[in-house]
Coordinates of C-alpha atoms in Angstrom, one line a residue:
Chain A
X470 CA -20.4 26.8 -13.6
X471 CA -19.9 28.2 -9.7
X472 CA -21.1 24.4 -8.7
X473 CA -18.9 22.9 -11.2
X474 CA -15.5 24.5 -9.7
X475 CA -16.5 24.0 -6.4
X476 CA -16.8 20.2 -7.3
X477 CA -13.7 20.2 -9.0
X478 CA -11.8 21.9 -6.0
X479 CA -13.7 19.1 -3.4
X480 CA -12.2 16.1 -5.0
X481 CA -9.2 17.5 -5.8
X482 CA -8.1 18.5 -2.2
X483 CA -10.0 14.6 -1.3
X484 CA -7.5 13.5 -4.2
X485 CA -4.4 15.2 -2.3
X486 CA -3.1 12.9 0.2
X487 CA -1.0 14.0 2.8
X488 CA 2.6 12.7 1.4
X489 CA 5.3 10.1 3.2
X490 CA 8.5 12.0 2.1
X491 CA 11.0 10.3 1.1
X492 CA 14.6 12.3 1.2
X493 CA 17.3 11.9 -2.0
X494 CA 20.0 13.5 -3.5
X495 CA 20.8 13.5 -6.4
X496 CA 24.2 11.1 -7.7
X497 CA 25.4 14.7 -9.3
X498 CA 24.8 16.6 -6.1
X499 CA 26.7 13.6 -4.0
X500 CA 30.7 14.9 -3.9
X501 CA 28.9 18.4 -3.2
X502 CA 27.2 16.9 -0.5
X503 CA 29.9 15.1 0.8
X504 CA 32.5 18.3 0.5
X505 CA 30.3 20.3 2.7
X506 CA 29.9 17.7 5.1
X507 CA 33.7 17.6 5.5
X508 CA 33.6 13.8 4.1
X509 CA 35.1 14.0 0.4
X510 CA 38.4 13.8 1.4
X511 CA 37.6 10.0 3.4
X512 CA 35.5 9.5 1.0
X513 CA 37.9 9.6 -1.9
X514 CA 40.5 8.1 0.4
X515 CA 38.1 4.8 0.4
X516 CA 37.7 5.3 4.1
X517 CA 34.1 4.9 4.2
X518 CA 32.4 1.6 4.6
X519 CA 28.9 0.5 4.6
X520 CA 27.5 -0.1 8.2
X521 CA 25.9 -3.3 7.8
X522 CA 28.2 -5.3 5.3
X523 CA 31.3 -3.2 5.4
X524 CA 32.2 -2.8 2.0
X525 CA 33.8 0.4 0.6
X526 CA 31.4 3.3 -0.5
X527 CA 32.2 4.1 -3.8
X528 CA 29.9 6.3 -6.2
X529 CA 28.7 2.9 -8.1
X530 CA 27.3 1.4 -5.1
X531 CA 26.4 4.6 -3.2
X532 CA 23.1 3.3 -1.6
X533 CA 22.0 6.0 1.0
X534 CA 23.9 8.2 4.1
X535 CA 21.9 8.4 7.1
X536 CA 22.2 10.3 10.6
X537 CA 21.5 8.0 14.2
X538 CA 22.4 10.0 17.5
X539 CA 24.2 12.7 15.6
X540 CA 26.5 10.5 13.6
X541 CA 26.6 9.9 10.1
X542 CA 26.4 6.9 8.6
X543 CA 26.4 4.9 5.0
X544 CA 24.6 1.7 3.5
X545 CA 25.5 0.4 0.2
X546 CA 23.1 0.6 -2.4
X547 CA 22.3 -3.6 -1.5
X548 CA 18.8 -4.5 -1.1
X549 CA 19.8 -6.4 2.3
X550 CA 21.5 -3.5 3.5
X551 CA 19.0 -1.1 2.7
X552 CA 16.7 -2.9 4.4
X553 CA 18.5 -2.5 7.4
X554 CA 18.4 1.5 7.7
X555 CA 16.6 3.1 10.6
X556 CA 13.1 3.1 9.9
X557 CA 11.6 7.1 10.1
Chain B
X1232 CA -20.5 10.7 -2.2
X1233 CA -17.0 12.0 -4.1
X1234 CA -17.8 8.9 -6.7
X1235 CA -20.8 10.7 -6.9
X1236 CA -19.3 13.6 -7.7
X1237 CA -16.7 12.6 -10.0
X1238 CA -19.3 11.2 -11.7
X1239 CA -20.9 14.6 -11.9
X1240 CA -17.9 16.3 -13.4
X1241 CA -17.8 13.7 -15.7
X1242 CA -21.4 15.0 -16.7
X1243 CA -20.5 18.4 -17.1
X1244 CA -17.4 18.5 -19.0
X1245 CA -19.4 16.1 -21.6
X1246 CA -21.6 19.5 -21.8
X1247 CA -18.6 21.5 -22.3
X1248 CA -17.6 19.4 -25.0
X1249 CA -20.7 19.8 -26.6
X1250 CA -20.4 24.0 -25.9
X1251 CA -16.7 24.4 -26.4
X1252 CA -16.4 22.1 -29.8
X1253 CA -14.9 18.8 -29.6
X1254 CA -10.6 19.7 -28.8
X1255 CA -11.4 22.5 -26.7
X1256 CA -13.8 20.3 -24.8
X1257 CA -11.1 17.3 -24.9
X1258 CA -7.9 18.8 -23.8
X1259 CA -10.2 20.5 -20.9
X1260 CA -11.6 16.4 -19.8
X1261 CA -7.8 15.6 -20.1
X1262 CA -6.0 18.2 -17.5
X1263 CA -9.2 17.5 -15.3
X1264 CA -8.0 13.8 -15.6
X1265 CA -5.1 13.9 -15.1
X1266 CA -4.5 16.4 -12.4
X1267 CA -7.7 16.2 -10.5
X1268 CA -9.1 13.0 -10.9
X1269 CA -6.1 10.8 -11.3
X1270 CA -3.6 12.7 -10.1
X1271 CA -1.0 9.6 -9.9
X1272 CA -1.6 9.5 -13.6
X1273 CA -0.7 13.3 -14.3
X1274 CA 2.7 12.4 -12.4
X1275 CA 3.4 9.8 -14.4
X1276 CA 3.0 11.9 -17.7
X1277 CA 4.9 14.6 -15.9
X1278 CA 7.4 12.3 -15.4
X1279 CA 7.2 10.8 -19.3
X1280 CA 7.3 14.8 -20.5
X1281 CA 10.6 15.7 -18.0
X1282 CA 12.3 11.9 -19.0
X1283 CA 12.1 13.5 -23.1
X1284 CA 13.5 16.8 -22.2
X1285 CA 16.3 15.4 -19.3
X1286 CA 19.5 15.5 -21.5
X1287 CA 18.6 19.5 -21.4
X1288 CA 19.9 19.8 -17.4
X1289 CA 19.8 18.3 -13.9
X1290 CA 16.1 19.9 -13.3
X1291 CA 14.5 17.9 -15.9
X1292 CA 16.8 14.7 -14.9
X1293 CA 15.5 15.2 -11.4
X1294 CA 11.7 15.9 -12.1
X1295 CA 11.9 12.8 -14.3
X1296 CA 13.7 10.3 -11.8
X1297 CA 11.4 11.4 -8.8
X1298 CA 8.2 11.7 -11.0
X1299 CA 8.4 8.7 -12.4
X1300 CA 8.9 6.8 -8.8
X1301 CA 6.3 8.8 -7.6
X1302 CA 3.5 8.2 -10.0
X1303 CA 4.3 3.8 -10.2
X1304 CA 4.1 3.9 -6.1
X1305 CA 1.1 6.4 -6.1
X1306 CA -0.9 4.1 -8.6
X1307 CA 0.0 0.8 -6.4
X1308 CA -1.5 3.2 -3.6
X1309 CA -4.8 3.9 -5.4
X1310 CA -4.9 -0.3 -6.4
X1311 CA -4.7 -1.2 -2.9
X1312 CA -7.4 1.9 -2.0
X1313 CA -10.1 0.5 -3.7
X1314 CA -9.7 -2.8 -2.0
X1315 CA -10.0 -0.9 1.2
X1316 CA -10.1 3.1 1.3
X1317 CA -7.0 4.7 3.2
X1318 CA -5.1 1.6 3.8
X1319 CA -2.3 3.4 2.5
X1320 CA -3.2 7.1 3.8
X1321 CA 0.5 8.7 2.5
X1322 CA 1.5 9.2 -0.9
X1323 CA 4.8 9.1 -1.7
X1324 CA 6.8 12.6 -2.6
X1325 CA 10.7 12.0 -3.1
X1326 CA 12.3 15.4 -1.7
X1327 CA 15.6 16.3 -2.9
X1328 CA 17.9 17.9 -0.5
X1329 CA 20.4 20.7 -0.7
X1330 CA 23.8 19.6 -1.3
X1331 CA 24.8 22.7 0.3
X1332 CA 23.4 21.5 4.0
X1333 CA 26.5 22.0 6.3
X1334 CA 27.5 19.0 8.9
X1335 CA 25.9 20.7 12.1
X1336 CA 22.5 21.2 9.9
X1337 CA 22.6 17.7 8.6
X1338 CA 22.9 16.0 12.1
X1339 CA 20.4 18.1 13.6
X1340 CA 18.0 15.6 13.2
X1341 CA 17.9 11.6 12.3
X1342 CA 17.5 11.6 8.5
X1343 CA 17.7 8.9 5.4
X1344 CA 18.8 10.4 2.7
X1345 CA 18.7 7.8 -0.7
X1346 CA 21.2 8.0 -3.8
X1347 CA 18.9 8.2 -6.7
X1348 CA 20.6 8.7 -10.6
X1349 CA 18.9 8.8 -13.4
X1350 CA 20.9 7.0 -15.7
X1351 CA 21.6 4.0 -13.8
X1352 CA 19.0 1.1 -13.2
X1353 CA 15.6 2.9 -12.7
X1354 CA 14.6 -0.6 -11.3
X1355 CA 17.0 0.0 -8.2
X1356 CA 15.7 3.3 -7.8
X1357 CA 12.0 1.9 -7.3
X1358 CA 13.1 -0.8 -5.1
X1359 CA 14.6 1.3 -2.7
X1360 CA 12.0 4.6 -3.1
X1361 CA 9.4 1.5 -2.0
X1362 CA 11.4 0.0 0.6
X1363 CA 11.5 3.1 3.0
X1364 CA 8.1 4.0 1.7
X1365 CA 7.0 0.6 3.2
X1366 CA 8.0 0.7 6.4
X1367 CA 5.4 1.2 8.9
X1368 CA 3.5 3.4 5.5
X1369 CA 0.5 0.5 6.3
X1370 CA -1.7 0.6 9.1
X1371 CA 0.5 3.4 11.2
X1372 CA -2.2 3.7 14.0
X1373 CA -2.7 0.1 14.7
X1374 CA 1.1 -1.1 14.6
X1375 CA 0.8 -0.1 19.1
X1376 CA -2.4 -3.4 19.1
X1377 CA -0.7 -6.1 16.8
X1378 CA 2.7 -8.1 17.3
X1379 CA 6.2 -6.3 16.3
X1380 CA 6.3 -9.4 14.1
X1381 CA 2.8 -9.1 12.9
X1382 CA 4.0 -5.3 11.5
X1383 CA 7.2 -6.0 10.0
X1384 CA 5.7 -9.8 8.2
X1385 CA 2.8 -6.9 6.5
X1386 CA 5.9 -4.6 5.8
X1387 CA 7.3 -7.2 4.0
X1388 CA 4.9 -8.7 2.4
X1389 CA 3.7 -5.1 1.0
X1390 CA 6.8 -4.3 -0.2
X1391 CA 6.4 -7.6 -2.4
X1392 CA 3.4 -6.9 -3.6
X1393 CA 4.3 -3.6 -5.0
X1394 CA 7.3 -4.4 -6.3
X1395 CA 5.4 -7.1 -8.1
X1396 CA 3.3 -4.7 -9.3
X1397 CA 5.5 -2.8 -11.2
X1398 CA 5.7 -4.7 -14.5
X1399 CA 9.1 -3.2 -15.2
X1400 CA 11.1 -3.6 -12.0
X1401 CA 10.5 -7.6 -11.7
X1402 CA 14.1 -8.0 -11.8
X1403 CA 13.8 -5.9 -8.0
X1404 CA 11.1 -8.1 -7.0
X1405 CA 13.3 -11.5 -7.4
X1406 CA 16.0 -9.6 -5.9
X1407 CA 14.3 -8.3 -3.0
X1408 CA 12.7 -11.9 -2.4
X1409 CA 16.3 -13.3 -2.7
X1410 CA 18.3 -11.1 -0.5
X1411 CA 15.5 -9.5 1.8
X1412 CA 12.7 -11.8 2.2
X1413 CA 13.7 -15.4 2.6
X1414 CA 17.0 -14.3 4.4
X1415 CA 15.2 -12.2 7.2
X1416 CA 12.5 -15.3 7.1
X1417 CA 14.6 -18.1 7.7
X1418 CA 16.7 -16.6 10.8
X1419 CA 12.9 -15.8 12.3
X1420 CA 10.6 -18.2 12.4
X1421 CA 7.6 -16.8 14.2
X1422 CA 8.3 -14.2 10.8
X1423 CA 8.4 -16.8 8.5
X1424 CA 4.5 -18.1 10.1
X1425 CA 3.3 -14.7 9.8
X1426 CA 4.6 -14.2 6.3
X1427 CA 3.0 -17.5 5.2
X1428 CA -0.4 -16.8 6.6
X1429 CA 0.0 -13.4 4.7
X1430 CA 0.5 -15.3 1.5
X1431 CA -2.5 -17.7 2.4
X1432 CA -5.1 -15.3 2.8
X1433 CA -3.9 -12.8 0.1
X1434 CA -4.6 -15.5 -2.6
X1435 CA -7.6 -15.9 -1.3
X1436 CA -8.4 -12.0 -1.3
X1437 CA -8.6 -12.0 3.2
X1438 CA -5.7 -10.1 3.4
X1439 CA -6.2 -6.4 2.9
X1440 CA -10.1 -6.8 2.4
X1441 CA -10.4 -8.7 6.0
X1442 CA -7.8 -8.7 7.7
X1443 CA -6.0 -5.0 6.7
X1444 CA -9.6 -3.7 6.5
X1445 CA -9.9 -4.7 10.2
X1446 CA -6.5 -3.8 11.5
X1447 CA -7.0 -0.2 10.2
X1448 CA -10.3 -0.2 12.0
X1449 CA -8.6 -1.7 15.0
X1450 CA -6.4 1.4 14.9
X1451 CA -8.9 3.8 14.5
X1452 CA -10.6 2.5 17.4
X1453 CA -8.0 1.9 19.9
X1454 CA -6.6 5.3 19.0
X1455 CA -4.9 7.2 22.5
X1456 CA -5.4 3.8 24.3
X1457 CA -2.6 2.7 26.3
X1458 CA -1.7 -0.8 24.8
X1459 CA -2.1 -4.0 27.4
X1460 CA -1.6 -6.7 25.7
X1461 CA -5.0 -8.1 25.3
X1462 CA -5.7 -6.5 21.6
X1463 CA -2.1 -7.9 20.9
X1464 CA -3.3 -11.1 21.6
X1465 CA -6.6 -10.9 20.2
X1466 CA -5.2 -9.7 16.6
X1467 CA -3.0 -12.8 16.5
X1468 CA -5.9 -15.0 17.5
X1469 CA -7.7 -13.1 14.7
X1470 CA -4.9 -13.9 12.4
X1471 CA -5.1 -17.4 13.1
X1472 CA -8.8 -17.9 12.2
X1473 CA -8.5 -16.1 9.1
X1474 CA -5.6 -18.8 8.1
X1475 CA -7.9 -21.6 8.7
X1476 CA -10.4 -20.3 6.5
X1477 CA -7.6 -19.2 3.6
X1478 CA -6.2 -23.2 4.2
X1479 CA -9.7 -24.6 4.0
X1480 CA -10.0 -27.5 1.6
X1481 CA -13.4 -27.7 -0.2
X1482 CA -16.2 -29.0 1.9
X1483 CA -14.1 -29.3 5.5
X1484 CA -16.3 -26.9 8.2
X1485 CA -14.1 -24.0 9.8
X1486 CA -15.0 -21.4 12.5
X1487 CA -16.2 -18.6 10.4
X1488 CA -17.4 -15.9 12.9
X1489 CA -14.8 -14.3 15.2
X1490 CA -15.8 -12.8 18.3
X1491 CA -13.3 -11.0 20.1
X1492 CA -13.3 -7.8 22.6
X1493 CA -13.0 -5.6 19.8
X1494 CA -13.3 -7.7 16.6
X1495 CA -16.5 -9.1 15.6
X1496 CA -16.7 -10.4 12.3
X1497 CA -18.7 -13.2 10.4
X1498 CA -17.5 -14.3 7.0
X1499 CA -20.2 -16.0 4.9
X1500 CA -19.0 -17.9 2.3
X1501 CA -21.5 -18.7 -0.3
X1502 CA -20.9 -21.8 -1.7
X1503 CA -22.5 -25.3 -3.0
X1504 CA -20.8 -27.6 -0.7
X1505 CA -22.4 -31.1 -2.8
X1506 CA -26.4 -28.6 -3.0
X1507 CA -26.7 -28.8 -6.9
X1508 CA -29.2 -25.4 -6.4
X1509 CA -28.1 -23.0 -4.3
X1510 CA -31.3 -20.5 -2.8
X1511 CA -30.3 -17.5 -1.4
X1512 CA -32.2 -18.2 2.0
X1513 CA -29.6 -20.5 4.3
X1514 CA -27.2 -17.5 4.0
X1515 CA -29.8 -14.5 4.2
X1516 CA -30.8 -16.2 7.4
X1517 CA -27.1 -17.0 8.6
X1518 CA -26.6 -13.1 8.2
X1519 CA -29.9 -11.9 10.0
X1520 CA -28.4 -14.8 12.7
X1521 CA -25.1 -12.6 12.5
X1522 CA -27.2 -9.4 13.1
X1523 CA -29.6 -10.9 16.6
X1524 CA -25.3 -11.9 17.5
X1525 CA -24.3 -7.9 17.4
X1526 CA -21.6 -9.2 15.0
X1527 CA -20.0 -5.8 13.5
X1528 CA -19.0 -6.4 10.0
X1529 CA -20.8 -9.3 7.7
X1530 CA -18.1 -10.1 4.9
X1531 CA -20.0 -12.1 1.9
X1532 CA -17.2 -13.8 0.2
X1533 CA -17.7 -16.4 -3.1
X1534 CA -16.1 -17.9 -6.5
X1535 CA -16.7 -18.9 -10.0
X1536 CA -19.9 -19.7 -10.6
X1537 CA -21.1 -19.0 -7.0
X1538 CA -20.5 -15.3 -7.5
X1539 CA -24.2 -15.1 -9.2
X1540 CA -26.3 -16.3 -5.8
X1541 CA -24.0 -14.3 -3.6
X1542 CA -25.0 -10.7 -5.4
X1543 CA -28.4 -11.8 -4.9
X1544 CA -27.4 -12.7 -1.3
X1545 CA -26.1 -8.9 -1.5
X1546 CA -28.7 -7.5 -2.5
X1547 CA -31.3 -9.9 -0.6
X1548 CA -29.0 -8.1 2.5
X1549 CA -29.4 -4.6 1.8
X1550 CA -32.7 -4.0 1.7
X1551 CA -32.1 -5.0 6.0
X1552 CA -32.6 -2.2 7.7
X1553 CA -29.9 -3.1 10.1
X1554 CA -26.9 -3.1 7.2
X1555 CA -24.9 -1.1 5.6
X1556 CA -23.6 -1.7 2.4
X1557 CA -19.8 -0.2 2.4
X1558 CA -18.1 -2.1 0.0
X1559 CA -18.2 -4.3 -3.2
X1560 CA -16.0 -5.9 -5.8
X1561 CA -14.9 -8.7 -8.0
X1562 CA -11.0 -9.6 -8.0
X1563 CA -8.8 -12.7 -9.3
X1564 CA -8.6 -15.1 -6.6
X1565 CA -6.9 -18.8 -6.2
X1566 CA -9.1 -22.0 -5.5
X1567 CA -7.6 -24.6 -3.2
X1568 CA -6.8 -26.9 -6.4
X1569 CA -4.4 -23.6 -7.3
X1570 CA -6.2 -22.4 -10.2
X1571 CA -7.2 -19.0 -10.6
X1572 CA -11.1 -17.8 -10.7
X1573 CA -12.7 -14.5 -10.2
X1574 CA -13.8 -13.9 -6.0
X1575 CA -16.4 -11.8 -4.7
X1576 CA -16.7 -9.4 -2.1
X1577 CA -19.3 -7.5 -0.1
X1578 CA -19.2 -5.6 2.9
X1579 CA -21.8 -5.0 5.2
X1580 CA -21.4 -3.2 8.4
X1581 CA -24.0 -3.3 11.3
X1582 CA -25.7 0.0 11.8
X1583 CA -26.6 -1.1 15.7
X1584 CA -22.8 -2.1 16.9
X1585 CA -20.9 -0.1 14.8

């Protein structure tokens, strides 16, 4: 039974691959997000645009918000503009 | 060795089935299943289980949403894996951050953070999850040796493939051909020929199982090796000969042993070419011929009806003292006429170079 758990614990740590993560918030957590990052009030004032295409963020096409030499930024949630964000 | 083991395991929970009584025995086999041996697979329940119980609160919602992305990219990951182990060396966790992070925190360091929702279309949520997953998630230690264009055309092309893969975001994968693919491909054209070679020798199964397989090992090898050029170069030229072979029409001759610095492979590709019965000696011999050339991998590649001769080429090969067996499989493949047949693969490496 010894030999048995030890075989169980090998391939599950050879199972266990390191993991790529991925960052997300949630779309409940977003105005949260946005009111401690001092952004809500552009945000609701439909002063933020999308970097790459320009269009106006708005919680329906709220793709991702991103950081590049200490700035914030915002892509749409566009497949051609999400393809464009900083690769990490 | 760990197949071995699994294997084992299997054994001896069939003994505790017989000892425990049968649902004892089977609910025992089914967390070891699912959270040891297939652990993508226990995600995915997890994710099934959290998806029933998300109208109670924004936990479940969230375990459901990022368990269910996790387990369809973590099963593409253990596809690809058995084509060629750790091609994909990541998994894929989606870590949800604190809406309470203040501005200074936030901008402390270069981040992406993605929108997911449960409730709107799941399908964008894959696409996206697999689109930052994808970049630079293949072949990390070799992207220094091969061209910038090279990387991003494999990028691409493995983001395709996975979102093809997942049955229920196909919508994604026209999309992401449509506004992604063919957009970035037709303002780059030295892009656009990687991309199509990509496409070539996937349907004929060279892609990960040749040339991936050898990119990785490319990696590996050149690992802490100030890149001058010369590998960059050779990995194109390597590109290019695998193309040829992928665009070979039936019976037309085509280099089929690459030496380079650091690449040295032979493909053998057992076929009739007009011989009505094929013996196993011409390509037993062309391997051994491969061996006296200190060629380091010996790929035995075949199709339909071939695919009989070239296991016994296989096995005719192992019992050389010089080879080791390290991989073997049958997959769907395309034939130049464009209709689909089963392939064969088998891969030896050569104990004295390698």
């Amino acid at each position: 039974m010894e030999d048995f758990g030890l075989k169980l614990i090998i391939v599950y740590i050879k199972n266990m691959k390191p993991k790529k993560d991925i960052e997300a918030i949630h779309k409940h957590d977003l105005r949260a997000m946005l009111q401690n990052l001092g952004l809500l009030g552009d945000f609701d004032a439909q002063k933020i645009k999308c970097q790459f295409c320009k269009e106006i963020m708005q919680e329906s096409n709220f793709g991702a918000i991103y950081t590049q030499d200490k700035k914030i930024m915002f892509s749409c949630s566009k497949l051609e503009c999400f393809n464009k964000l900083p690769k990490k | 060795m760990f197949q071995q083991i699994a294997e084992e395991i299997n054994m001896s929970l069939l003994s505790s089935i017989l000892t425990f009584g049968a649902t004892t025995g089977f609910f025992i086999w089914l967390i070891i299943y699912l959270f040891v041996l297939h652990q993508e697979k226990g995600e995915k329940l997890v994710g099934w289980l959290a998806k029933m119980i998300a109208w109670t609160g924004k936990k479940a919602e969230k375990t459901a949403t990022a368990m269910s992305i996790q387990g369809k990219v973590d099963s593409f990951i253990e596809a690809i894996n058995t084509e060629v182990e750790d091609l994909l060396p990541y998994g894929l966790k989606v870590k949800w951050v604190s809406p309470e992070l203040n501005r200074e925190a936030f901008i402390e360091k270069d981040r992406v953070i993605v929108m997911l929702s449960y409730h709107d279309n799941k399908d964008e949520n894959l696409s996206k999850a697999t689109l930052l997953y994808m970049n630079k998630a293949v072949i990390p230690e070799a992207r220094p040796h091969i061209h910038t264009k090279l990387g991003r055309a494999i990028d691409l092309m493995m983001a395709k493939k996975a979102l093809y893969s997942f049955v229920e975001a196909r919508s994604s994968f026209g999309h992401f051909v449509n506004s992604v693919l063919r957009p970035e491909t037709e303002q780059d054209q030295e892009l656009k020929n990687f991309c199509q070679v990509i496409d070539a020798t996937d349907e004929r199964g060279l892609f990960t199982r040749v040339l991936l397989r050898e990119l990785l090992e490319l990696g590996r090898k050149k690992a802490c090796i100030t890149e001058t050029g010369d590998t960059v170069l050779e990995s194109n030229n390597f590109t290019k000969f695998l193309n040829e072979i992928a665009k070979k029409e039936k019976g037309e001759d085509v280099p089929l042993t690459f030496t380079g610095h650091d690449i040295k492979v032979a493909i053998i590709l057992v076929a009739r070419a007009g011989v009505e019965h094929l013996t196993i000696d011409p390509f037993v011999n062309r391997v051994k011929e491969k061996i006296r050339q200190s060629i380091n991998v010996i790929y035995i590649f075949a199709r339909g009806q071939n695919i009989g001769i070239a296991k016994q080429v296989s096995n005719s090969c192992e019992s050389l003292p010089e080879l080791t067996k390290i991989h073997e499989e049958e997959f769907p493949t395309k034939s130049p006429e464009g209709d689909t047949r089963t392939g064969y693969c088998a891969i030896f490496y050569n104990r004295k170079t390698t």
